[in-house]
Each structure stands twice: as C-alpha cells, then as structure tokens.
mmCIF file of C-alpha atoms in Angstrom:
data_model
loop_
_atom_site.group_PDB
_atom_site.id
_atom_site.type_symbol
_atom_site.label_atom_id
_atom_site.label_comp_id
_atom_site.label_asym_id
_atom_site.label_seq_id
_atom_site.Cartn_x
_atom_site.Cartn_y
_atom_site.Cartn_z
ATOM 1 C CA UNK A 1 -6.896 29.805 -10.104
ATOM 2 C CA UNK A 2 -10.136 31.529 -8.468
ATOM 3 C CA UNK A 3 -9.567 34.952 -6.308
ATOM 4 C CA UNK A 4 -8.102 33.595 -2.964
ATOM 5 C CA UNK A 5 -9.687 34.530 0.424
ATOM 6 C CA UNK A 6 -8.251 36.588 2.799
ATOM 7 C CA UNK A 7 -8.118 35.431 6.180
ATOM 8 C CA UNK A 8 -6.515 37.262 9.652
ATOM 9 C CA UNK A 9 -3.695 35.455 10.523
ATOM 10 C CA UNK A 10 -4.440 33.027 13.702
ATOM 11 C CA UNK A 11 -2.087 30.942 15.955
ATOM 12 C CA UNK A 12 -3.046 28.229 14.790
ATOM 13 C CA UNK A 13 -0.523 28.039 11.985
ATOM 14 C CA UNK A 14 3.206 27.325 11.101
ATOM 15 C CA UNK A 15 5.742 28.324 8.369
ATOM 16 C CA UNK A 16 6.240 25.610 5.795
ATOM 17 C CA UNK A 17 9.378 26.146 4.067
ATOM 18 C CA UNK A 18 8.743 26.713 -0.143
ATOM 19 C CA UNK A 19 12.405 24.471 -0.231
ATOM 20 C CA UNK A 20 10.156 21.217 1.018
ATOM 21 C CA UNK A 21 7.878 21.540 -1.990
ATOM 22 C CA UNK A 22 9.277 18.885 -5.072
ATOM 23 C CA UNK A 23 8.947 19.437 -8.667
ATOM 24 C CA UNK A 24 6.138 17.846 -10.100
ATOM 25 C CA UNK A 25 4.230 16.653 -6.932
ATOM 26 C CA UNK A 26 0.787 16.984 -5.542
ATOM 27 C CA UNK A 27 0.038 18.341 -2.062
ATOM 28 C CA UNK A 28 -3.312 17.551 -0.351
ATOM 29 C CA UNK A 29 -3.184 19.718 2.295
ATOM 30 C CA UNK A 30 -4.210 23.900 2.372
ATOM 31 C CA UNK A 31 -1.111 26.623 2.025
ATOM 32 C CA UNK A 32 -1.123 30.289 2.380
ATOM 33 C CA UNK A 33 1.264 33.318 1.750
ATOM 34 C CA UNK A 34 1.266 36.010 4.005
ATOM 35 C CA UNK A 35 0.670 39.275 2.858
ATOM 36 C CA UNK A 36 0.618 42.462 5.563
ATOM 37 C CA UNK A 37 -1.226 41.007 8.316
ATOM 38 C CA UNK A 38 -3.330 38.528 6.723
ATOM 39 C CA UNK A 39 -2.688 35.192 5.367
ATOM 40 C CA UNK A 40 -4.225 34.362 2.110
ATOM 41 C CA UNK A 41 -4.846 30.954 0.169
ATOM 42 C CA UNK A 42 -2.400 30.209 -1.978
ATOM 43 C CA UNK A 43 -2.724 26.112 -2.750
ATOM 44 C CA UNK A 44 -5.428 23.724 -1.733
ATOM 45 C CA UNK A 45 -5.637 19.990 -1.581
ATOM 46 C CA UNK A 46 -4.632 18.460 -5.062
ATOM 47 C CA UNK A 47 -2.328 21.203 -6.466
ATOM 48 C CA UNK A 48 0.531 20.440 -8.401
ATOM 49 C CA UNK A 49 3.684 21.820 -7.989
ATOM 50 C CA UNK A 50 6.115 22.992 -10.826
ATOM 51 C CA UNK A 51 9.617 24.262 -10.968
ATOM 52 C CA UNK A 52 9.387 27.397 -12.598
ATOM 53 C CA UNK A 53 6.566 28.605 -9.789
ATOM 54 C CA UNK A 54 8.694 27.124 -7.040
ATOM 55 C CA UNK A 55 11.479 29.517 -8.401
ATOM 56 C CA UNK A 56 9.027 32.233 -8.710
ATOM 57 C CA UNK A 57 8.012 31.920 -4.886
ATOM 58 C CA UNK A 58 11.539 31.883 -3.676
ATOM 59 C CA UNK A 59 12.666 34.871 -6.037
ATOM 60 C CA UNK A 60 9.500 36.946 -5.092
ATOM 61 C CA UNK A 61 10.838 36.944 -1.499
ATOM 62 C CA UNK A 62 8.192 33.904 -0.446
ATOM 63 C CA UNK A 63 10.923 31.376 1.217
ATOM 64 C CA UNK A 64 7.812 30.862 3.746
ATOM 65 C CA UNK A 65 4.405 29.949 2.946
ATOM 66 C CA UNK A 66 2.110 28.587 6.202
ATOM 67 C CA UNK A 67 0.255 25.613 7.034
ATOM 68 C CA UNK A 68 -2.394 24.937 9.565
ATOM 69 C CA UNK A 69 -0.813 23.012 12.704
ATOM 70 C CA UNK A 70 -3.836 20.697 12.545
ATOM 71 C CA UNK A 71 -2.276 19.616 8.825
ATOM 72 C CA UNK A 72 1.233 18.922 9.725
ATOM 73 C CA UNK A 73 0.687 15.183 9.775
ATOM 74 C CA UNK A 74 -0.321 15.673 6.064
ATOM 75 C CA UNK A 75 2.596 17.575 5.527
ATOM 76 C CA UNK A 76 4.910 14.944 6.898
ATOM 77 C CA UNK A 77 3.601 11.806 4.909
ATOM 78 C CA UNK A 78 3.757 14.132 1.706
ATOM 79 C CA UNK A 79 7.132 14.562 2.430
ATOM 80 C CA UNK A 80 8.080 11.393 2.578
ATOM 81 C CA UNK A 81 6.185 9.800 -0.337
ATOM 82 C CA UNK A 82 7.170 12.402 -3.079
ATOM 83 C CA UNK A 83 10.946 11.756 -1.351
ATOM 84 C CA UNK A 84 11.016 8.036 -1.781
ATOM 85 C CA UNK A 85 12.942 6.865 -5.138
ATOM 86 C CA UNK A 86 11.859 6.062 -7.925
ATOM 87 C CA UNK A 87 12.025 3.057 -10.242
ATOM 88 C CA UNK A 88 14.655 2.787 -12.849
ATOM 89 C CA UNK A 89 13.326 1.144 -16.210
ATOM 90 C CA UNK A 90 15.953 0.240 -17.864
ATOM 91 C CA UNK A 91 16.821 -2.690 -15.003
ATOM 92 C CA UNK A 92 15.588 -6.212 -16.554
ATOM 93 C CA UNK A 93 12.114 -7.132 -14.720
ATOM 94 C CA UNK A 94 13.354 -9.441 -11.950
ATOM 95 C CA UNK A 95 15.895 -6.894 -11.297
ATOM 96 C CA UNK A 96 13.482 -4.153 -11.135
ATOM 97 C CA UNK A 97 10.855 -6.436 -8.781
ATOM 98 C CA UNK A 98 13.278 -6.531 -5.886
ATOM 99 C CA UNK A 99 13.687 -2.720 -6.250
ATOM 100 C CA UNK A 100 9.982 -2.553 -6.184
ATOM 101 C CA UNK A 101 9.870 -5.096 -3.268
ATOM 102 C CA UNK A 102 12.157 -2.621 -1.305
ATOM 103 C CA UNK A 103 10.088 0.191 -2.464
ATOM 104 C CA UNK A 104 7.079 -0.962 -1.580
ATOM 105 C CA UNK A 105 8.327 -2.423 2.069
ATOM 106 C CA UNK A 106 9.729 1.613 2.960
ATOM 107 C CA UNK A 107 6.480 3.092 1.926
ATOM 108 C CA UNK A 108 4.272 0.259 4.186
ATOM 109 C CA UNK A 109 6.766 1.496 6.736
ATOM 110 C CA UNK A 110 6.025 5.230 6.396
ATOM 111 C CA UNK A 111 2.280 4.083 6.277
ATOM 112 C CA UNK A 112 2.305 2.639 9.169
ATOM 113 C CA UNK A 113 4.168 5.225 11.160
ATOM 114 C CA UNK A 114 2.411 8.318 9.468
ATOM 115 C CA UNK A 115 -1.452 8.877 8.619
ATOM 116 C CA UNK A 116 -2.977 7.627 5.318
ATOM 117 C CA UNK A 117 -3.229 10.703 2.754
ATOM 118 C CA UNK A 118 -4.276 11.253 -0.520
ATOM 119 C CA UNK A 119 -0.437 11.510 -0.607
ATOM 120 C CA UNK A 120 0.096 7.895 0.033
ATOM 121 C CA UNK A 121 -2.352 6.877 -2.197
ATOM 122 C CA UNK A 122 -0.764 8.589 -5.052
ATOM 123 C CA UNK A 123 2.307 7.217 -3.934
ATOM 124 C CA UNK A 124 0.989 3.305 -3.965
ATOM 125 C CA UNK A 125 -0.972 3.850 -7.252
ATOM 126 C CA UNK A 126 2.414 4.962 -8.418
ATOM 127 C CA UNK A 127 4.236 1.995 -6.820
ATOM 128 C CA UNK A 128 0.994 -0.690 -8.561
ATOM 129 C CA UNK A 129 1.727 0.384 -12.270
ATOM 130 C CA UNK A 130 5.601 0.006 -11.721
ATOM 131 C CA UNK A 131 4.543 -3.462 -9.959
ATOM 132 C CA UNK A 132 1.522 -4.472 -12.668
ATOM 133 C CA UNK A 133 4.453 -3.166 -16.029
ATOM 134 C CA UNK A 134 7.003 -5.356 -14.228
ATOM 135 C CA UNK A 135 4.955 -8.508 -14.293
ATOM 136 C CA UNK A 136 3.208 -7.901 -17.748
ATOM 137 C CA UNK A 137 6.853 -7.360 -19.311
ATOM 138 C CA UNK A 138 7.823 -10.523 -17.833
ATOM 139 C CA UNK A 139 5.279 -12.326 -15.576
ATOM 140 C CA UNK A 140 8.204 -14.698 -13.637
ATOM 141 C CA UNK A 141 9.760 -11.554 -12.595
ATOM 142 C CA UNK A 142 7.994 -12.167 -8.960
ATOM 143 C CA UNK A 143 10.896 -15.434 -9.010
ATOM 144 C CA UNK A 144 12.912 -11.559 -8.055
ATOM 145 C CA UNK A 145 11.171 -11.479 -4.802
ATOM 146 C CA UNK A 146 13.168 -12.075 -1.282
ATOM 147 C CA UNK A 147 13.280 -16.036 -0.991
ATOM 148 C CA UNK A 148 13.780 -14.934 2.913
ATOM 149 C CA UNK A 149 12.769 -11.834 4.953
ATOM 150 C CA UNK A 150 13.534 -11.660 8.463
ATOM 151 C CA UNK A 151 10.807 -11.697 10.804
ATOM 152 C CA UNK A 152 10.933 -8.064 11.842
ATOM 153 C CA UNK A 153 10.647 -6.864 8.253
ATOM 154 C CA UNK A 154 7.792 -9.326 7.590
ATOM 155 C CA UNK A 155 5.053 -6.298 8.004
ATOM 156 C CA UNK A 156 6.786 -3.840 6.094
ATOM 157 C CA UNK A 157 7.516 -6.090 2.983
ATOM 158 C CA UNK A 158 4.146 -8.314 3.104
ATOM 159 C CA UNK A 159 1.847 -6.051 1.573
ATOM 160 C CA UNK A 160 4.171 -5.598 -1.593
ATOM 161 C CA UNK A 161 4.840 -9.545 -1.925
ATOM 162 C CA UNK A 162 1.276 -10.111 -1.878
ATOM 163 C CA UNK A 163 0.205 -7.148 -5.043
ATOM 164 C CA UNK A 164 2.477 -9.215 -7.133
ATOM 165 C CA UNK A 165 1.930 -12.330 -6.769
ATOM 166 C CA UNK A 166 -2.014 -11.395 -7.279
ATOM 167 C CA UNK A 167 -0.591 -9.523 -10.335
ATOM 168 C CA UNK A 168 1.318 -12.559 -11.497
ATOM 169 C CA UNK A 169 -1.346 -15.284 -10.522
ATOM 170 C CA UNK A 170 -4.294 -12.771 -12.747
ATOM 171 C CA UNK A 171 -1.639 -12.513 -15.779
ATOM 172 C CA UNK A 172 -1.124 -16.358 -15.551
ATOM 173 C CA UNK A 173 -4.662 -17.011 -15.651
ATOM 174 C CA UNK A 174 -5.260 -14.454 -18.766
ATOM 175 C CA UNK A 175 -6.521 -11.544 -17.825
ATOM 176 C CA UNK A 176 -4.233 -8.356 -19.979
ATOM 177 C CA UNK A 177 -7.000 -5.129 -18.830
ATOM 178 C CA UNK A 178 -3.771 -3.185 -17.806
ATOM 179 C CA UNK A 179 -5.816 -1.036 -15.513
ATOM 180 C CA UNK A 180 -8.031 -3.510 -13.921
ATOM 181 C CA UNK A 181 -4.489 -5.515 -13.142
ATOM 182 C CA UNK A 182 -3.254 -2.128 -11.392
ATOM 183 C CA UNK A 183 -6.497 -2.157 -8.772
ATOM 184 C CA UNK A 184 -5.328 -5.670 -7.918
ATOM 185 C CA UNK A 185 -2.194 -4.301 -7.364
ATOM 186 C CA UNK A 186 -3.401 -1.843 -5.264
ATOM 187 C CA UNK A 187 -5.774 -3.926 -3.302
ATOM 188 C CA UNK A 188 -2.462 -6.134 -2.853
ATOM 189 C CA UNK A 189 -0.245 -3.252 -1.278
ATOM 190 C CA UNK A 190 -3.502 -1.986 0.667
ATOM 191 C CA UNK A 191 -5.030 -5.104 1.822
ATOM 192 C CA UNK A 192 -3.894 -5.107 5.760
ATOM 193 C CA UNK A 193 -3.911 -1.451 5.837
ATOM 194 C CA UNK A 194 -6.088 -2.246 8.853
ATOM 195 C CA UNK A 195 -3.452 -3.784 10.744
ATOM 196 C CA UNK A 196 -2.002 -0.112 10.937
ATOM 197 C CA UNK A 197 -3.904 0.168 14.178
ATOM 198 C CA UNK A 198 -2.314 -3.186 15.573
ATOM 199 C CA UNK A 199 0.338 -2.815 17.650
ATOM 200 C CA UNK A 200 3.461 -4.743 16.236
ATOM 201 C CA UNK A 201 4.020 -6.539 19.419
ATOM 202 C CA UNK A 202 0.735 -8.042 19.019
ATOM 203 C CA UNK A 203 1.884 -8.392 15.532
ATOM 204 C CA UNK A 204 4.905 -10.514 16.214
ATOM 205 C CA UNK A 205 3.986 -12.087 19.440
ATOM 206 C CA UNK A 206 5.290 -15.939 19.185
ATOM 207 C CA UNK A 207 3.140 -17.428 21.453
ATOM 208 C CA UNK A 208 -0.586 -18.395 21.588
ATOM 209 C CA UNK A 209 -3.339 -15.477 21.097
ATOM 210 C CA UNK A 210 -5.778 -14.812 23.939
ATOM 211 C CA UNK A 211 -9.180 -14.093 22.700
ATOM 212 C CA UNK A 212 -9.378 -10.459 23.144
ATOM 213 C CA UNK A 213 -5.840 -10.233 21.145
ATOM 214 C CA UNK A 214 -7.526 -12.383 17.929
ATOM 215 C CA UNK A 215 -10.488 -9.864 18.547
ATOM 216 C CA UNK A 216 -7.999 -6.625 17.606
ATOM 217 C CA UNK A 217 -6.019 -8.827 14.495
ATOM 218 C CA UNK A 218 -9.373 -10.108 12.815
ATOM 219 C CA UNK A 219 -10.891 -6.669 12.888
ATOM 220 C CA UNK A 220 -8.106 -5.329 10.665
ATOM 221 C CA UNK A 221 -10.254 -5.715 7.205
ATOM 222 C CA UNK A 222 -13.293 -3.989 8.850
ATOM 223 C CA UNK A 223 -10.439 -1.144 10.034
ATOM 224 C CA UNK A 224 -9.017 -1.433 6.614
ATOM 225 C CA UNK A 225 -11.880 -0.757 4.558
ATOM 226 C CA UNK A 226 -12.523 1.709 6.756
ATOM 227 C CA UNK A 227 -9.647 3.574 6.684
ATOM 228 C CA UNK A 228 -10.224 3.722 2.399
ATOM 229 C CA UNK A 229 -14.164 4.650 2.390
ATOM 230 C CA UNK A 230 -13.303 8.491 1.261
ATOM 231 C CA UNK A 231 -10.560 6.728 -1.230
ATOM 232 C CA UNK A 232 -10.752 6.506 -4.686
ATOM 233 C CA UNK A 233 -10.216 3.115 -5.012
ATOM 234 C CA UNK A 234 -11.623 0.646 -7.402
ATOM 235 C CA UNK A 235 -14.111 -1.770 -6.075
ATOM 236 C CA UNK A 236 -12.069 -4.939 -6.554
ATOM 237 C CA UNK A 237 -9.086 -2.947 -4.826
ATOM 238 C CA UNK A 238 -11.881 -2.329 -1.825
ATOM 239 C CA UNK A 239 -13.272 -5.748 -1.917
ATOM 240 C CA UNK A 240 -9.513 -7.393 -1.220
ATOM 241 C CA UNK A 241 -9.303 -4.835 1.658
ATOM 242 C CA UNK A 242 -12.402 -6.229 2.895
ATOM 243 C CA UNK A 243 -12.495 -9.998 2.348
ATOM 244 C CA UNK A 244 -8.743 -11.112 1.899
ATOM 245 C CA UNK A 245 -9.414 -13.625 5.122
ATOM 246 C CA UNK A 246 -12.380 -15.154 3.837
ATOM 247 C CA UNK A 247 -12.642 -18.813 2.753
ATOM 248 C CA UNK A 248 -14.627 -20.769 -0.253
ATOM 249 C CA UNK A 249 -15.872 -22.468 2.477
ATOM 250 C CA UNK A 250 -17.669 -19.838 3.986
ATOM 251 C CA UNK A 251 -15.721 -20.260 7.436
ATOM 252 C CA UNK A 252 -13.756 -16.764 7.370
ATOM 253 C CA UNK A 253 -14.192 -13.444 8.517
ATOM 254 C CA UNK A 254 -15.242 -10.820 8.445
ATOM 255 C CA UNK A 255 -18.669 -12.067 6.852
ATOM 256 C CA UNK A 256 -18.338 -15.378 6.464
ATOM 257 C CA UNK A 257 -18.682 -15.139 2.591
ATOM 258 C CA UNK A 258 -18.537 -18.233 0.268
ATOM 259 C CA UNK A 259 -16.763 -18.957 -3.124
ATOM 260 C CA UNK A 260 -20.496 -18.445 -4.543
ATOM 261 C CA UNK A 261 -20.171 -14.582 -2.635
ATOM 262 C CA UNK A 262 -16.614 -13.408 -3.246
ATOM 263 C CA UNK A 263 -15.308 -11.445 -6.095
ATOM 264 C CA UNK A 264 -12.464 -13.960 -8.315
ATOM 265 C CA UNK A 265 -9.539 -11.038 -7.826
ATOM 266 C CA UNK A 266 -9.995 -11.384 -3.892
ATOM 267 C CA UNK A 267 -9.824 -15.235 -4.226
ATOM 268 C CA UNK A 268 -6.737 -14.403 -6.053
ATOM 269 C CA UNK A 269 -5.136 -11.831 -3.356
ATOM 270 C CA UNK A 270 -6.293 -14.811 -0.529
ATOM 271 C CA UNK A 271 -4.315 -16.959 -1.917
ATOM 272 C CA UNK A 272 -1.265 -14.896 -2.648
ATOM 273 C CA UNK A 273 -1.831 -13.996 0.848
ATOM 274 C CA UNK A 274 -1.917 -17.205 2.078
ATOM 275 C CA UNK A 275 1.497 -18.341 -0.125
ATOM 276 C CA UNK A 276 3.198 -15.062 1.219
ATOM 277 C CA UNK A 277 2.359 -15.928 4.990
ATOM 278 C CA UNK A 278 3.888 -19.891 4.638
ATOM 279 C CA UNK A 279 7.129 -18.784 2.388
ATOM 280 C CA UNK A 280 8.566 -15.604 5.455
ATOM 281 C CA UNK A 281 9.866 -16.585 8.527
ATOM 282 C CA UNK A 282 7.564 -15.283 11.134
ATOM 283 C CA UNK A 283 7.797 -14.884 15.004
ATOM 284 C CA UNK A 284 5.912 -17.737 15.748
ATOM 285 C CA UNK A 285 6.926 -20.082 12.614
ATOM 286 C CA UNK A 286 9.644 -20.691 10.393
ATOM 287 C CA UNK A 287 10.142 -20.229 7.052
ATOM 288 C CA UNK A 288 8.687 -22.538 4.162
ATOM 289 C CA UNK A 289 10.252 -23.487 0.551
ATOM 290 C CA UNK A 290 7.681 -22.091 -2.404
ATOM 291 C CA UNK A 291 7.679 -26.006 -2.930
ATOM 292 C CA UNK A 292 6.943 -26.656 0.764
ATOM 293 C CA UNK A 293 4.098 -23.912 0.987
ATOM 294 C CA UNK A 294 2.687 -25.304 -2.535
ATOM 295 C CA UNK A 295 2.582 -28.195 -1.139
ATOM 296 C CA UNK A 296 1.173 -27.337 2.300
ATOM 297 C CA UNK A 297 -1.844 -25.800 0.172
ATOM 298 C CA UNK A 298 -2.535 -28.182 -2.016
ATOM 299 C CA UNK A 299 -2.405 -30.710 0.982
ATOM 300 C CA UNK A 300 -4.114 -28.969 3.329
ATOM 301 C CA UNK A 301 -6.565 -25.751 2.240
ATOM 302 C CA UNK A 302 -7.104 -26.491 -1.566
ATOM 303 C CA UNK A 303 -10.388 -28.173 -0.852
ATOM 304 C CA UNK A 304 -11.814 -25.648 1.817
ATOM 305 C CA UNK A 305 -10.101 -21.922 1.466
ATOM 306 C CA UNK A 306 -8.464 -21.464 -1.953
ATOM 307 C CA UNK A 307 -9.416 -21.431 -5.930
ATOM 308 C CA UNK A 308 -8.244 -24.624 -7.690
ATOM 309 C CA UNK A 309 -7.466 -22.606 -10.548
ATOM 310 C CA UNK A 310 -5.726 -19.526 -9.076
ATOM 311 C CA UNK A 311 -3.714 -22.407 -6.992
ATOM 312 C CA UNK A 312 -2.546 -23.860 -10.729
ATOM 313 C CA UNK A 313 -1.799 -20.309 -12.070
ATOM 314 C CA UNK A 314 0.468 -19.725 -8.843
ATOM 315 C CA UNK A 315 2.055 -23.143 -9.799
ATOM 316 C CA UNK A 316 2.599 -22.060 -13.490
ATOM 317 C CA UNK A 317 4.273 -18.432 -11.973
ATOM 318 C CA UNK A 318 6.714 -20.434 -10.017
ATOM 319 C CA UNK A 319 7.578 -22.507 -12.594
ATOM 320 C CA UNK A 320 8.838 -20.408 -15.181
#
C-alpha cells in the first residue's frame, strides 16, 4: 500500500465503527484513521478486508476509523450486501433456486431503497454465478421458482425470476460459455434497474395510465442504462438493460429496434420478461398458469414481439 496522505481533520466526517467491516469483503468507499489531529487514508474504494487486519485494528486501539458524511449512503448499501446470506451448495438445484429467488428478491429490495454501488454490483455478480451454476447443474431447476408471488412482492422478486429463466431459455437452446451465461444473468437481475426511480404507487397502480404516468414507466431502460454507464458490465448485460421492451417488430421502445437490430440474449431476457409478467399476480391483473401464459404468447405475440426459437426453448424448460 502507497504512503497515505495526511489530511486536517474537517467536519465533514463521521466515525465508522472497525466492528461493521466483514471478513473477506470489499468496500468502495474512502476510510481514514486518525492519528493526533489529522486524519490519514487508510482504505480506498476496492479494498479488501481480512480478519487478521480487522483484529489488528481493534487490538492497536483503532475501534474507530472515519468516513466522509457525503459516503454514508455507500456505507449503508455495503452493509447490507456483504450481510445478506449466502447460498448453501449442498441443497439439490431446485431447492437451491428458491433460496436464490429469495435472495435475489431482498437484494432488489435493498436496491431499490439504497443507492447502486460497486457494492451491489459485487453483490448481484455474486448472486448471477450462484443463479447461472444452479441452472447448468440442472437446467429445470427454474420449475423451483414461486408458482405465485403476491402482488406487493412482484418488484422485489421480478428481476431474479427473469435472470433465470434467460439463463434456462440460453442453456436450452445450447449455449455452455459459463461466463457469457453469467452476463445474462446479470442483465436479468439488472434489467429494470431503471424503475428504481419509479415510485411504487405508480408501480402498482390498478387502473388505467395517464400519459404523463406511461412517460415516467417507459423511460426506465433509458434510466437503467444510465444508472450502469460507469459499471463494469458486459455489453449483452447492458444491452438487456437497454432494450428488454423492444419488439421483433420494431414497435417498442426505447428505439424502436427490430429482430434484424437486437442482440439474441436480449430477445431471450424479452421474452423471459414477458413470461414472468403473465405467470405473477399483479395489481391490475391476475395471475396466469405457465400453460396459460405459453399459451397467451404463442397466441397472441409469437408473430410480432418474441423469438420463435427462444419461445420453444422456454417450452422445453417447462417441460422437464
């Protein structure tokens, strides 16, 4: 570690307790130990934390190290990603997919309460490879999902629904690159990251949209990509962000992009999307059988917004 810098101690900071700092975890936000009157750097974004110097801190007489008060939000989400649990292997797959489904619906919920950090992002590549081993192990694992979430947990447990049945729809139709599988994944548990902004009232409202409320909920992919631009993801992970609403026909949004125009894995995410939306019980509609929703695509959007053959791969998931 380079010679820190001293700096005089302003007001603008706050005593972070050494006790909040886990084992084996990765802050993204500056501390500093305070030495006489000044406060000197003592971690910066991306440091990883041990046990043995955690010890060291608290038996040198450092129970207090400080943060700036304009980090604190950092702080928090870091907190509560490197506190959520942690997935047990030796559960059999579908067993370990509704874990992951829980998982996954508790950290949207922190995501959506807190500010997005290189601490969540960590946190959902984490929560991808755990999804993206599950399926590979045993691809009708995703038959472990909820067959019913209650309307007012729809949000929170969306975003994980949808990274595995992309997952399990991209296994069925062949493709094995473990790490490509985990961007889908993570395009999957990112892609309405956007809707962070939306209030959930807007959200959940049963009745019909005015045009200035569709206005907020279809900029959510614009908000969403947004929101990752500094973010280290993966341009198929980006790309779902993006385009998840847009149709082969070229009658979606954002841009209005054709089959001709949009990447295969976000055809993919669209339609798990799409099969994720018609199988939860929503505010404003009730819930669908898998057979009822198969049907209502096949019926109804298989000739104008979704991929014949990522429509037969979801069929061949279901079936197993």
């Amino acid at each position: 570690m380079n010679r820190p810098a001293s700096l005089k101690l302003p007001k603008t900071f706050e005593s972070y307790p050494v006790e909040q700092l886990l084992d084996n975890s990765v802050t993204d936000f500056d501390l500093f130990v305070q030495i006489d009157d000044h406060l000197v750097l003592y971690s910066g974004p991306g440091y990883r934390w041990s046990r043995d110097e955690l010890s060291g801190l608290l038996n040198g007489g450092h129970a207090q190290l400080l943060i700036r008060n304009s980090e604190l939000g950092k702080a928090r989400m870091y907190q509560v990603c490197a506190q959520l649990p942690v997935i047990r292997r030796e559960f059999a797959p579908e067993e370990r997919m509704k874990a992951i489904e829980e998982l996954g619906a508790k950290f949207t919920q922190c995501l959506y309460e807190g500010e997005l950090t290189d601490s969540c992002t960590e946190k959902a590549k984490q929560i991808a490879a755990d999804l993206t081993d599950c399926v590979l192990e045993d691809p009708s694992s995703i038959l472990g999902l909820s067959s019913l979430i209650q309307h007012d947990f729809y949000t929170y447990h969306h975003s994980v629904r949808v990274s595995a049945y992309t997952v399990a729809i991209a296994v069925s139709m062949g493709m094995s690159d473990e790490a490509a599988l985990r961007d889908l994944a993570l395009g999957g548990i990112f892609h309405d990251i956007g809707k962070k902004e939306v209030p959930l009232a807007l959200l959940n409202k049963k009745g019909a949209l005015t045009d200035a409320e569709w206005a907020i909920l279809r900029a959510h992919p614009t908000n969403g990509s947004e929101a990752l631009k500094l973010s280290n993801l993966a341009l198929s992970a980006r790309e779902i962000v993006l385009h998840h609403h847009e149709k082969r026909s070229g009658q979606g949004y954002p841009h209005g992009l054709d089959k001709n125009q949009l990447l295969p894995e976000v055809q993919i995410a669209t339609l798990a999307d799409i099969f994720d939306a018609l199988t939860s019980a929503r505010a404003y509609q009730s819930h669908r059988s898998r057979f009822e929703a198969l049907d209502f695509i096949k019926n109804r959007l298989l000739a104008t917004d979704v991929w014949p053959e990522a429509f037969k791969a979801l069929v061949k998931c279901l079936s197993a």
